[in-house]
Short mmCIF file of C-alpha atoms in Angstrom, two decimals:
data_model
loop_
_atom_site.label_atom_id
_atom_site.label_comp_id
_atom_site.label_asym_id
_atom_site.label_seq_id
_atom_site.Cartn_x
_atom_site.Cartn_y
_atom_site.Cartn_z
CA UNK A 472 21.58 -19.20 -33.85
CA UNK A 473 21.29 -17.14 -30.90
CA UNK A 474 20.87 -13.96 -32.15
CA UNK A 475 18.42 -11.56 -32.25
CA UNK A 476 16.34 -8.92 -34.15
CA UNK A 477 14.40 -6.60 -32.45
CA UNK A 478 14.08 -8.10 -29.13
CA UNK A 479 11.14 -6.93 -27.03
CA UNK A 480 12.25 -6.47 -23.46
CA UNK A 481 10.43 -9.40 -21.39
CA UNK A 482 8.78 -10.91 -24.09
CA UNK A 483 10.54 -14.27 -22.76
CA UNK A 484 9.17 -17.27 -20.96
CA UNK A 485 10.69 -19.86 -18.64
CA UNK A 486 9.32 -23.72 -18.49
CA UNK A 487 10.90 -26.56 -16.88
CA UNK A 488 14.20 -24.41 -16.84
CA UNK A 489 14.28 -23.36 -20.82
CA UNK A 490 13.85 -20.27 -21.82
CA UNK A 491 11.49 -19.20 -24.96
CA UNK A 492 12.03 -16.27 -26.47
CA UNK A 493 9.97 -13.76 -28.80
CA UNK A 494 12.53 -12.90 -31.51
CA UNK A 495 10.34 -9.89 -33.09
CA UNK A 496 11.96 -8.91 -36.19
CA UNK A 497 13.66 -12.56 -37.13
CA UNK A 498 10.00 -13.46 -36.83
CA UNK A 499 10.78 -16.63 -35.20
CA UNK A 500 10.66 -18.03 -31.19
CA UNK A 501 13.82 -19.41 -30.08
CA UNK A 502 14.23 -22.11 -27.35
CA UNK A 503 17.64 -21.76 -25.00
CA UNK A 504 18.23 -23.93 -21.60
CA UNK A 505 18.66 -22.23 -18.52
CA UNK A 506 22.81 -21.31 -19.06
CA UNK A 507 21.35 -19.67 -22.47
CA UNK A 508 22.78 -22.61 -24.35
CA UNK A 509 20.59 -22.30 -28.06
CA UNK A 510 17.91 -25.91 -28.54
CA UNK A 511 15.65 -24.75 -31.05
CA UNK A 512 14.07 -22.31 -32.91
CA UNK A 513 10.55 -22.24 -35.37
CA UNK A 514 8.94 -19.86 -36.99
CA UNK A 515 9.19 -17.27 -40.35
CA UNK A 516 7.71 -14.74 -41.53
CA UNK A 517 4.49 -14.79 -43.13
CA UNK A 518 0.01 -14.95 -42.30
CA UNK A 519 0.31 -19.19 -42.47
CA UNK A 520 0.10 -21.37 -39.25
CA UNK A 521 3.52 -21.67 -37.95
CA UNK A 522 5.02 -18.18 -39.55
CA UNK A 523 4.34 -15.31 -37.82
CA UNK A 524 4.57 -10.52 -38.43
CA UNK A 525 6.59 -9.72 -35.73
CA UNK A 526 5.95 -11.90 -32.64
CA UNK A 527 5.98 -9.77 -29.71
CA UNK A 528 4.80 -11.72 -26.69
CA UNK A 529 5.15 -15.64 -25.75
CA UNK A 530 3.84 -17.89 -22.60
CA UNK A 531 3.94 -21.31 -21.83
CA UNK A 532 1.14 -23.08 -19.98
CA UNK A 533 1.73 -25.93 -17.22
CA UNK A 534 1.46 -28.44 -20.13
CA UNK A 535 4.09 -27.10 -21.67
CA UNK A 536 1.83 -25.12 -24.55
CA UNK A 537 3.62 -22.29 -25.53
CA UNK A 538 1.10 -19.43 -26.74
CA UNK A 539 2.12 -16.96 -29.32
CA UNK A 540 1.29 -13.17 -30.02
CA UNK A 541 1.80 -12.83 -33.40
CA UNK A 542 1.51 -9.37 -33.16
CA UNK A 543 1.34 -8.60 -36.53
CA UNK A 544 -1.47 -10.85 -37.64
CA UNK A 545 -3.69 -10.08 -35.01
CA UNK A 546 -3.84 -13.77 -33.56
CA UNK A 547 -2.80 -15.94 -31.18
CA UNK A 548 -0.76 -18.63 -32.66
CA UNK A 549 -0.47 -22.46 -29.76
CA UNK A 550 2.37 -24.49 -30.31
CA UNK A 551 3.73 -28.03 -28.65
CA UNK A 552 6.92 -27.14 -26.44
CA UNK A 553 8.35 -28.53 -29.80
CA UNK A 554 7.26 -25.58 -31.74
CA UNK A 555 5.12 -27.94 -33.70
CA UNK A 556 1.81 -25.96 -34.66
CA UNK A 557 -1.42 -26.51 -32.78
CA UNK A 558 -4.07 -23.84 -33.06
CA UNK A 559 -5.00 -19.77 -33.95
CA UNK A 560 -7.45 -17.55 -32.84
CA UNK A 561 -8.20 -14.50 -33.51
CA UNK A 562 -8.68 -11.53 -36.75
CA UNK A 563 -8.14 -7.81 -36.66
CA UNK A 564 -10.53 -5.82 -34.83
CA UNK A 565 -12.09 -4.60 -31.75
CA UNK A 566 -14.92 -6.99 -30.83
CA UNK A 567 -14.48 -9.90 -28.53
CA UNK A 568 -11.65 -12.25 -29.42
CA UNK A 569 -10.49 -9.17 -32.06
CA UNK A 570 -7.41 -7.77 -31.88
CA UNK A 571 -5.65 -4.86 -33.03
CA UNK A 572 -1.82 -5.21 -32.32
CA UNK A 573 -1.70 -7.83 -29.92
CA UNK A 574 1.71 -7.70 -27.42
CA UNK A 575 2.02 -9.12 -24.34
CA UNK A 576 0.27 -12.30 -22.82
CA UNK A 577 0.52 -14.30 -19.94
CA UNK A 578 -1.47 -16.96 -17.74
CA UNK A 579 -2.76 -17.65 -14.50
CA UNK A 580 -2.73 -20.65 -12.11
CA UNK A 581 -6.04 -22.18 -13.93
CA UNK A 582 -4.14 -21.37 -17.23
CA UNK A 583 -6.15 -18.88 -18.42
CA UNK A 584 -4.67 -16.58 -21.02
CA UNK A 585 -4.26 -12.66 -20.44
CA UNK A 586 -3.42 -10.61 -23.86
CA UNK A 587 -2.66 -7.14 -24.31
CA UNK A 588 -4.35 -6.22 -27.04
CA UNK A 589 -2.19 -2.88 -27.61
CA UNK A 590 -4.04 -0.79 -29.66
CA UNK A 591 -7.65 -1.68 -28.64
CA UNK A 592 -6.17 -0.07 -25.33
CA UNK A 593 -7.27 -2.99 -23.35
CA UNK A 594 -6.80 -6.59 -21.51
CA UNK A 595 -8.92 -9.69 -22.96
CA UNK A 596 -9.08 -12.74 -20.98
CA UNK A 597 -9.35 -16.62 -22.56
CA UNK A 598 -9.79 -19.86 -21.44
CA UNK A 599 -6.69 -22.15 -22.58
CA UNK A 600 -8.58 -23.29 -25.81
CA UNK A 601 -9.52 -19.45 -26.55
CA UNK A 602 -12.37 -19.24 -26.12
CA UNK A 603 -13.43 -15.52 -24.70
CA UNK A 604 -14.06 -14.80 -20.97
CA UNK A 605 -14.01 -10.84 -20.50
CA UNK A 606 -12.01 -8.09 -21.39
CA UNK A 607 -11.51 -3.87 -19.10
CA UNK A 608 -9.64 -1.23 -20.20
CA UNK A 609 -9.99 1.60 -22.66
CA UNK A 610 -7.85 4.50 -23.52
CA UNK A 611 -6.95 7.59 -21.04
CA UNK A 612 -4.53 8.37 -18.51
CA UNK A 613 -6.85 7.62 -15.15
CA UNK A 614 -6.61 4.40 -13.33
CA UNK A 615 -8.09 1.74 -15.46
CA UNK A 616 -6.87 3.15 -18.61
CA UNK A 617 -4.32 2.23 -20.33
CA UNK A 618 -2.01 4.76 -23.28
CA UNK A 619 -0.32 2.25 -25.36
CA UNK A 620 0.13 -0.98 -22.70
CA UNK A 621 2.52 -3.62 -23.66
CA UNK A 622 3.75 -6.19 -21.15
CA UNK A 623 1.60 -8.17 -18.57
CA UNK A 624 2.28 -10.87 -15.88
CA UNK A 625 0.04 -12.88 -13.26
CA UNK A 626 0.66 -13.79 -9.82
CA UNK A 627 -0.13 -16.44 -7.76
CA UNK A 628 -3.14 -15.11 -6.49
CA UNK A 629 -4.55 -13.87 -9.83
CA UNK A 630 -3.51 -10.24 -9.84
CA UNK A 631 -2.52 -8.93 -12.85
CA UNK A 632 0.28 -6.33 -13.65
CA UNK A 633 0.28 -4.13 -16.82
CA UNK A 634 3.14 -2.01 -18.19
CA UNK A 635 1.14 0.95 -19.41
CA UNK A 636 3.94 1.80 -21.78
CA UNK A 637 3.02 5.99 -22.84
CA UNK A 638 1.21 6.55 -19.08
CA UNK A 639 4.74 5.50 -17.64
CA UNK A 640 3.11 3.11 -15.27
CA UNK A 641 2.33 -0.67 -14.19
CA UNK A 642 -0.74 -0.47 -13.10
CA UNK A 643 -2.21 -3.83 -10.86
CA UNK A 644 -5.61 -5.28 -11.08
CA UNK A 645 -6.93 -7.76 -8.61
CA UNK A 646 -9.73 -10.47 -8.96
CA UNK A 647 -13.26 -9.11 -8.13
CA UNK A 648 -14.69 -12.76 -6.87
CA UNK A 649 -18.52 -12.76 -8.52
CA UNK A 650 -21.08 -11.80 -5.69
CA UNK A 651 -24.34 -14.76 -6.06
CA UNK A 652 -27.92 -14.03 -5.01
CA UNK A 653 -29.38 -15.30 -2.10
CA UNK A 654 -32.94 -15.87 -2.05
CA UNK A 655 -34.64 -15.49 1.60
CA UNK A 656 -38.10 -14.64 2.22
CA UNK A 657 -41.12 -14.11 4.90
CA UNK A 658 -45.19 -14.42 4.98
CA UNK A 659 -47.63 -12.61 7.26
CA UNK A 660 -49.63 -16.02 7.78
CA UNK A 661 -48.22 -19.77 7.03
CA UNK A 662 -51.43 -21.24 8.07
CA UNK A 663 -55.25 -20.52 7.59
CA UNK A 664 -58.59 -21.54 5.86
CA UNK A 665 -59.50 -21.22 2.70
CA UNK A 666 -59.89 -18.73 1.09
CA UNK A 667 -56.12 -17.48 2.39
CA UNK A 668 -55.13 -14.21 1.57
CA UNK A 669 -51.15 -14.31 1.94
CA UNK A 670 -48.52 -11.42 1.94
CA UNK A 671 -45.08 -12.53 0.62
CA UNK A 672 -42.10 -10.59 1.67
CA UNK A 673 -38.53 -10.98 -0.73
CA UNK A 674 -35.80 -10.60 1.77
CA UNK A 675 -32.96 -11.73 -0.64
CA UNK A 676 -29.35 -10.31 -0.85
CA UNK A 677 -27.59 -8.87 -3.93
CA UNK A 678 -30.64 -10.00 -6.15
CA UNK A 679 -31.61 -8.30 -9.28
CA UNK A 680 -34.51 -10.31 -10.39
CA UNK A 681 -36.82 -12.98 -8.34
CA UNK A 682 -39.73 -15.34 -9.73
CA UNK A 683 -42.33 -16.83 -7.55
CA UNK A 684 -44.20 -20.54 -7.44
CA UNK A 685 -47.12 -20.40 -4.75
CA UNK A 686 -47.55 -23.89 -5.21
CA UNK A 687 -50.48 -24.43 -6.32
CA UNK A 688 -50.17 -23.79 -10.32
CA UNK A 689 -49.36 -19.82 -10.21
CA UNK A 690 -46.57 -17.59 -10.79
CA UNK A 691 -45.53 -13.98 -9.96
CA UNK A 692 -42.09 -11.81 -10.60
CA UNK A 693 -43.42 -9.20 -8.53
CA UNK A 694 -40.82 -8.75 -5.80
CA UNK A 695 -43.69 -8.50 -2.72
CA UNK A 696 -46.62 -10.17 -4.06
CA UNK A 697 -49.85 -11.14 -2.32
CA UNK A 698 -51.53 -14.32 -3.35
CA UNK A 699 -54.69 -16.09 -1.97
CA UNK A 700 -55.24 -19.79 -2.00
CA UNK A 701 -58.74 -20.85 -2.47
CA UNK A 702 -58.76 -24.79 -2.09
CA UNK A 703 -57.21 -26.73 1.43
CA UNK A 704 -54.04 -27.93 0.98
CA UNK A 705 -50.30 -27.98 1.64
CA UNK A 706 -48.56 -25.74 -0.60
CA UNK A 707 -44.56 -25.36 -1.30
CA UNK A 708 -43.50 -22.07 -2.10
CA UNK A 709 -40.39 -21.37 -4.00
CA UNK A 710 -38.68 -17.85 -4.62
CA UNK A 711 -35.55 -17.94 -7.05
CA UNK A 712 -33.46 -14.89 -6.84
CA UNK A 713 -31.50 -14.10 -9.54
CA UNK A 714 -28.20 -11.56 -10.64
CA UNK A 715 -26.08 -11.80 -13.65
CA UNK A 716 -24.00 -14.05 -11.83
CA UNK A 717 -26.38 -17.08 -10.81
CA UNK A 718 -29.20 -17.79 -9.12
CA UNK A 719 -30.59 -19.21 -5.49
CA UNK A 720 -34.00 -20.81 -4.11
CA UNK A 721 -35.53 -21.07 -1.28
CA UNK A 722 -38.62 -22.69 0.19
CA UNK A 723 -41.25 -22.65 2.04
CA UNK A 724 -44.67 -24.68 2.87
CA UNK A 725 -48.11 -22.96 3.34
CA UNK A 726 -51.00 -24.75 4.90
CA UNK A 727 -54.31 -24.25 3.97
CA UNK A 728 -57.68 -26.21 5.54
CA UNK A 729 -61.40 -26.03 5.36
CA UNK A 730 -63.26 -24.47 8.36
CA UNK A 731 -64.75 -27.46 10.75
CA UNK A 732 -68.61 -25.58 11.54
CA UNK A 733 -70.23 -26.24 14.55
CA UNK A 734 -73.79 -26.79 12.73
CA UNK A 735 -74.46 -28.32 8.95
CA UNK A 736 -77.48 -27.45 7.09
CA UNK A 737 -80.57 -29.75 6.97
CA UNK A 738 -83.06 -28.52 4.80
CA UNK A 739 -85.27 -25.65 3.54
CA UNK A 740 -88.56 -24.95 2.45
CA UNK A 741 -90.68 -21.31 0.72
CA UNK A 742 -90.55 -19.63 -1.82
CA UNK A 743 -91.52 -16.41 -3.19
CA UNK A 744 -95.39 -15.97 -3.70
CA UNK A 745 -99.16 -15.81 -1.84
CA UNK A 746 -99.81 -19.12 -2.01
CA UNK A 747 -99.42 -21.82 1.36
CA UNK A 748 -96.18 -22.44 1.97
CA UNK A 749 -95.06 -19.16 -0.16
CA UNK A 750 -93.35 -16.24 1.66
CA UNK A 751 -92.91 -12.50 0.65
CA UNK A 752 -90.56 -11.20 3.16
CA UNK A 753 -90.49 -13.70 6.64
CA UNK A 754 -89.26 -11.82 9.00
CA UNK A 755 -90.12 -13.83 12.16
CA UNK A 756 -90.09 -17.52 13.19
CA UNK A 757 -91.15 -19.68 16.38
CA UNK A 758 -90.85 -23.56 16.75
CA UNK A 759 -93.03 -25.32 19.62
CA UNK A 760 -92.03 -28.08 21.42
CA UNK A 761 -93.77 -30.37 18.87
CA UNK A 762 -91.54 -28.96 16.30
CA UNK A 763 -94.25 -27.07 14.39
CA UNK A 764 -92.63 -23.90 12.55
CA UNK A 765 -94.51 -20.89 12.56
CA UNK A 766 -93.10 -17.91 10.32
CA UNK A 767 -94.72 -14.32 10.31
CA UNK A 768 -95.09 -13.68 6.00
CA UNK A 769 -94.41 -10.14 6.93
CA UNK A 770 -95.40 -8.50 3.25
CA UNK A 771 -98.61 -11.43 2.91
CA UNK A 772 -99.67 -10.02 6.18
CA UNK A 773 -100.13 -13.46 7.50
CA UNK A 774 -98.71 -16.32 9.77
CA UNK A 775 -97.91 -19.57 8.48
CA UNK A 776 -97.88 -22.73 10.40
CA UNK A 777 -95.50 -25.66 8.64
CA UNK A 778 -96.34 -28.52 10.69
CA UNK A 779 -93.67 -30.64 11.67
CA UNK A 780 -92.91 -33.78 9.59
CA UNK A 781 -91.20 -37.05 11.10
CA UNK A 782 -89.37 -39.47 8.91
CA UNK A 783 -88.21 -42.67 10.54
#
């Protein structure tokens, strides 16, 4: 034990002071302590769990999970620091969680898993169960592209590192740290009788998308909308802004009353016709100090006298 087959250069991994290596062509991993003394070894070749078609890449996780390329197969292949079998992912292909000649893979501080899926000419990203998170790169010799990339590593701050094998290059990518919405908005009136006409304003940062609650039973997506409240009242309004990273609210309260009027109606008498107490177009009044109404029936050519009636 010891030796190797087709030994892929950094396709070894260090944890707790052993080293695991990727032995490629024995199709195996072998385990060695830190003076390269040989512990272990698992793996043949074959498509069951455990056996692997040329193993190019290999990472352990804090837990002591060591994670597999099985380059060959198109998978990911987890194994106990034991190299007892755990869990696969993955089939040939090119759509998320696909591969297509899977080679080097690494992990960050949260122990998420970075693959380089070789001939899909691009990086996917996991969580530690493998479940997909995101995946950049395509083919091409500009920054961001990658000609036949092998090798990867993570730092300590999350930047990864890609040997972009035919472009002759390592080319470093750092965390982009998602941008949220935040919601913020103004009105031309807070207060007011009803009916309230009021102008909304959306002053919200890096939002794509906002929706509306006035409060009072209606809703609008329009990004300035006017809305009038016709009944008193004290009125929340909400705005949630909204990108394809989150969302944020934001409130605020709108007061509506009923006007207080200095007179309130009484009563009223007429209606439209030639007979007493019938009107076609009144155009004048006079009250005396007895409180008899007298009303000039303009179109009747006449003047009325209502006399004035007291109720106890």
């Amino acid at each position: 034990m010891g030796n190797f087959l087709i030994l892929k250069v950094l396709q070894s991994t260090l944890f707790l002071g052993d080293i695991y290596v990727a032995d490629t062509g024995n199709n195996r991993i072998q385990r060695f302590d830190s003076s390269g003394g040989f512990i272990s070894t698992w793996g043949s070749s074959g498509t069951g769990n455990g056996e692997f078609s040329n193993p190019q890449g290999i990472a352990i996780d804090s837990l002591g999970t060591a994670y597999v390329a099985d380059t060959g197969n198109n998978r990911i292949q987890m194994f106990g620091s034991n190299g007892i079998f755990l869990y696969t992912w993955g089939s040939s292909g090119n759509g998320e969680g696909e591969f297509n000649v899977p080679t080097g893979i690494a992990f960050d501080s949260l122990n998420n898993v970075y693959v380089v899926d070789t001939s899909n000419t691009r990086i996917q990203k996991f969580d530690s169960s493998g479940m997909f998170i995101t995946t950049w790169g395509y083919y091409g010799s500009d920054d961001g592209q990658f000609s036949n990339p092998q090798g990867i590593a993570v730092d300590s701050s999350g930047s990864v590192y890609v040997a972009d094998s035919d472009n002759d290059c390592v080319q470093k990518f750092a965390k982009i740290d998602p941008v949220f919405p935040v919601a913020n908005f103004s009105s031309n009136v807070t207060s007011g009788y009803a009916p309230l006409l009021v102008q909304f304003t959306d002053l919200s940062e890096h939002a794509t998308g906002c929706n509306w609650d006035f409060g009072d039973g209606n809703t609008s997506t329009e990004q300035n909308p006017m809305h009038v409240y016709s009944a008193a009242g004290n009125y929340t309004v909400n705005l949630t802004a909204s990108n394809l990273n989150g969302t944020n609210s934001t409130f605020a309260n709108i007061s509506v009353s009923v006007p207080v009027l200095p007179y309130h109606f009484v009563k009223k008498w007429g209606s439209f016709g030639t007979g007493n107490g019938q009107f076609n177009f009144p155009a004048g009044v006079f009250v005396d100090s007895s409180g008899n109404v007298y009303v000039a029936d303009t179109d009747n050519n006449r003047i009325q006298k209502l006399i004035a009636v007291v109720t106890s």
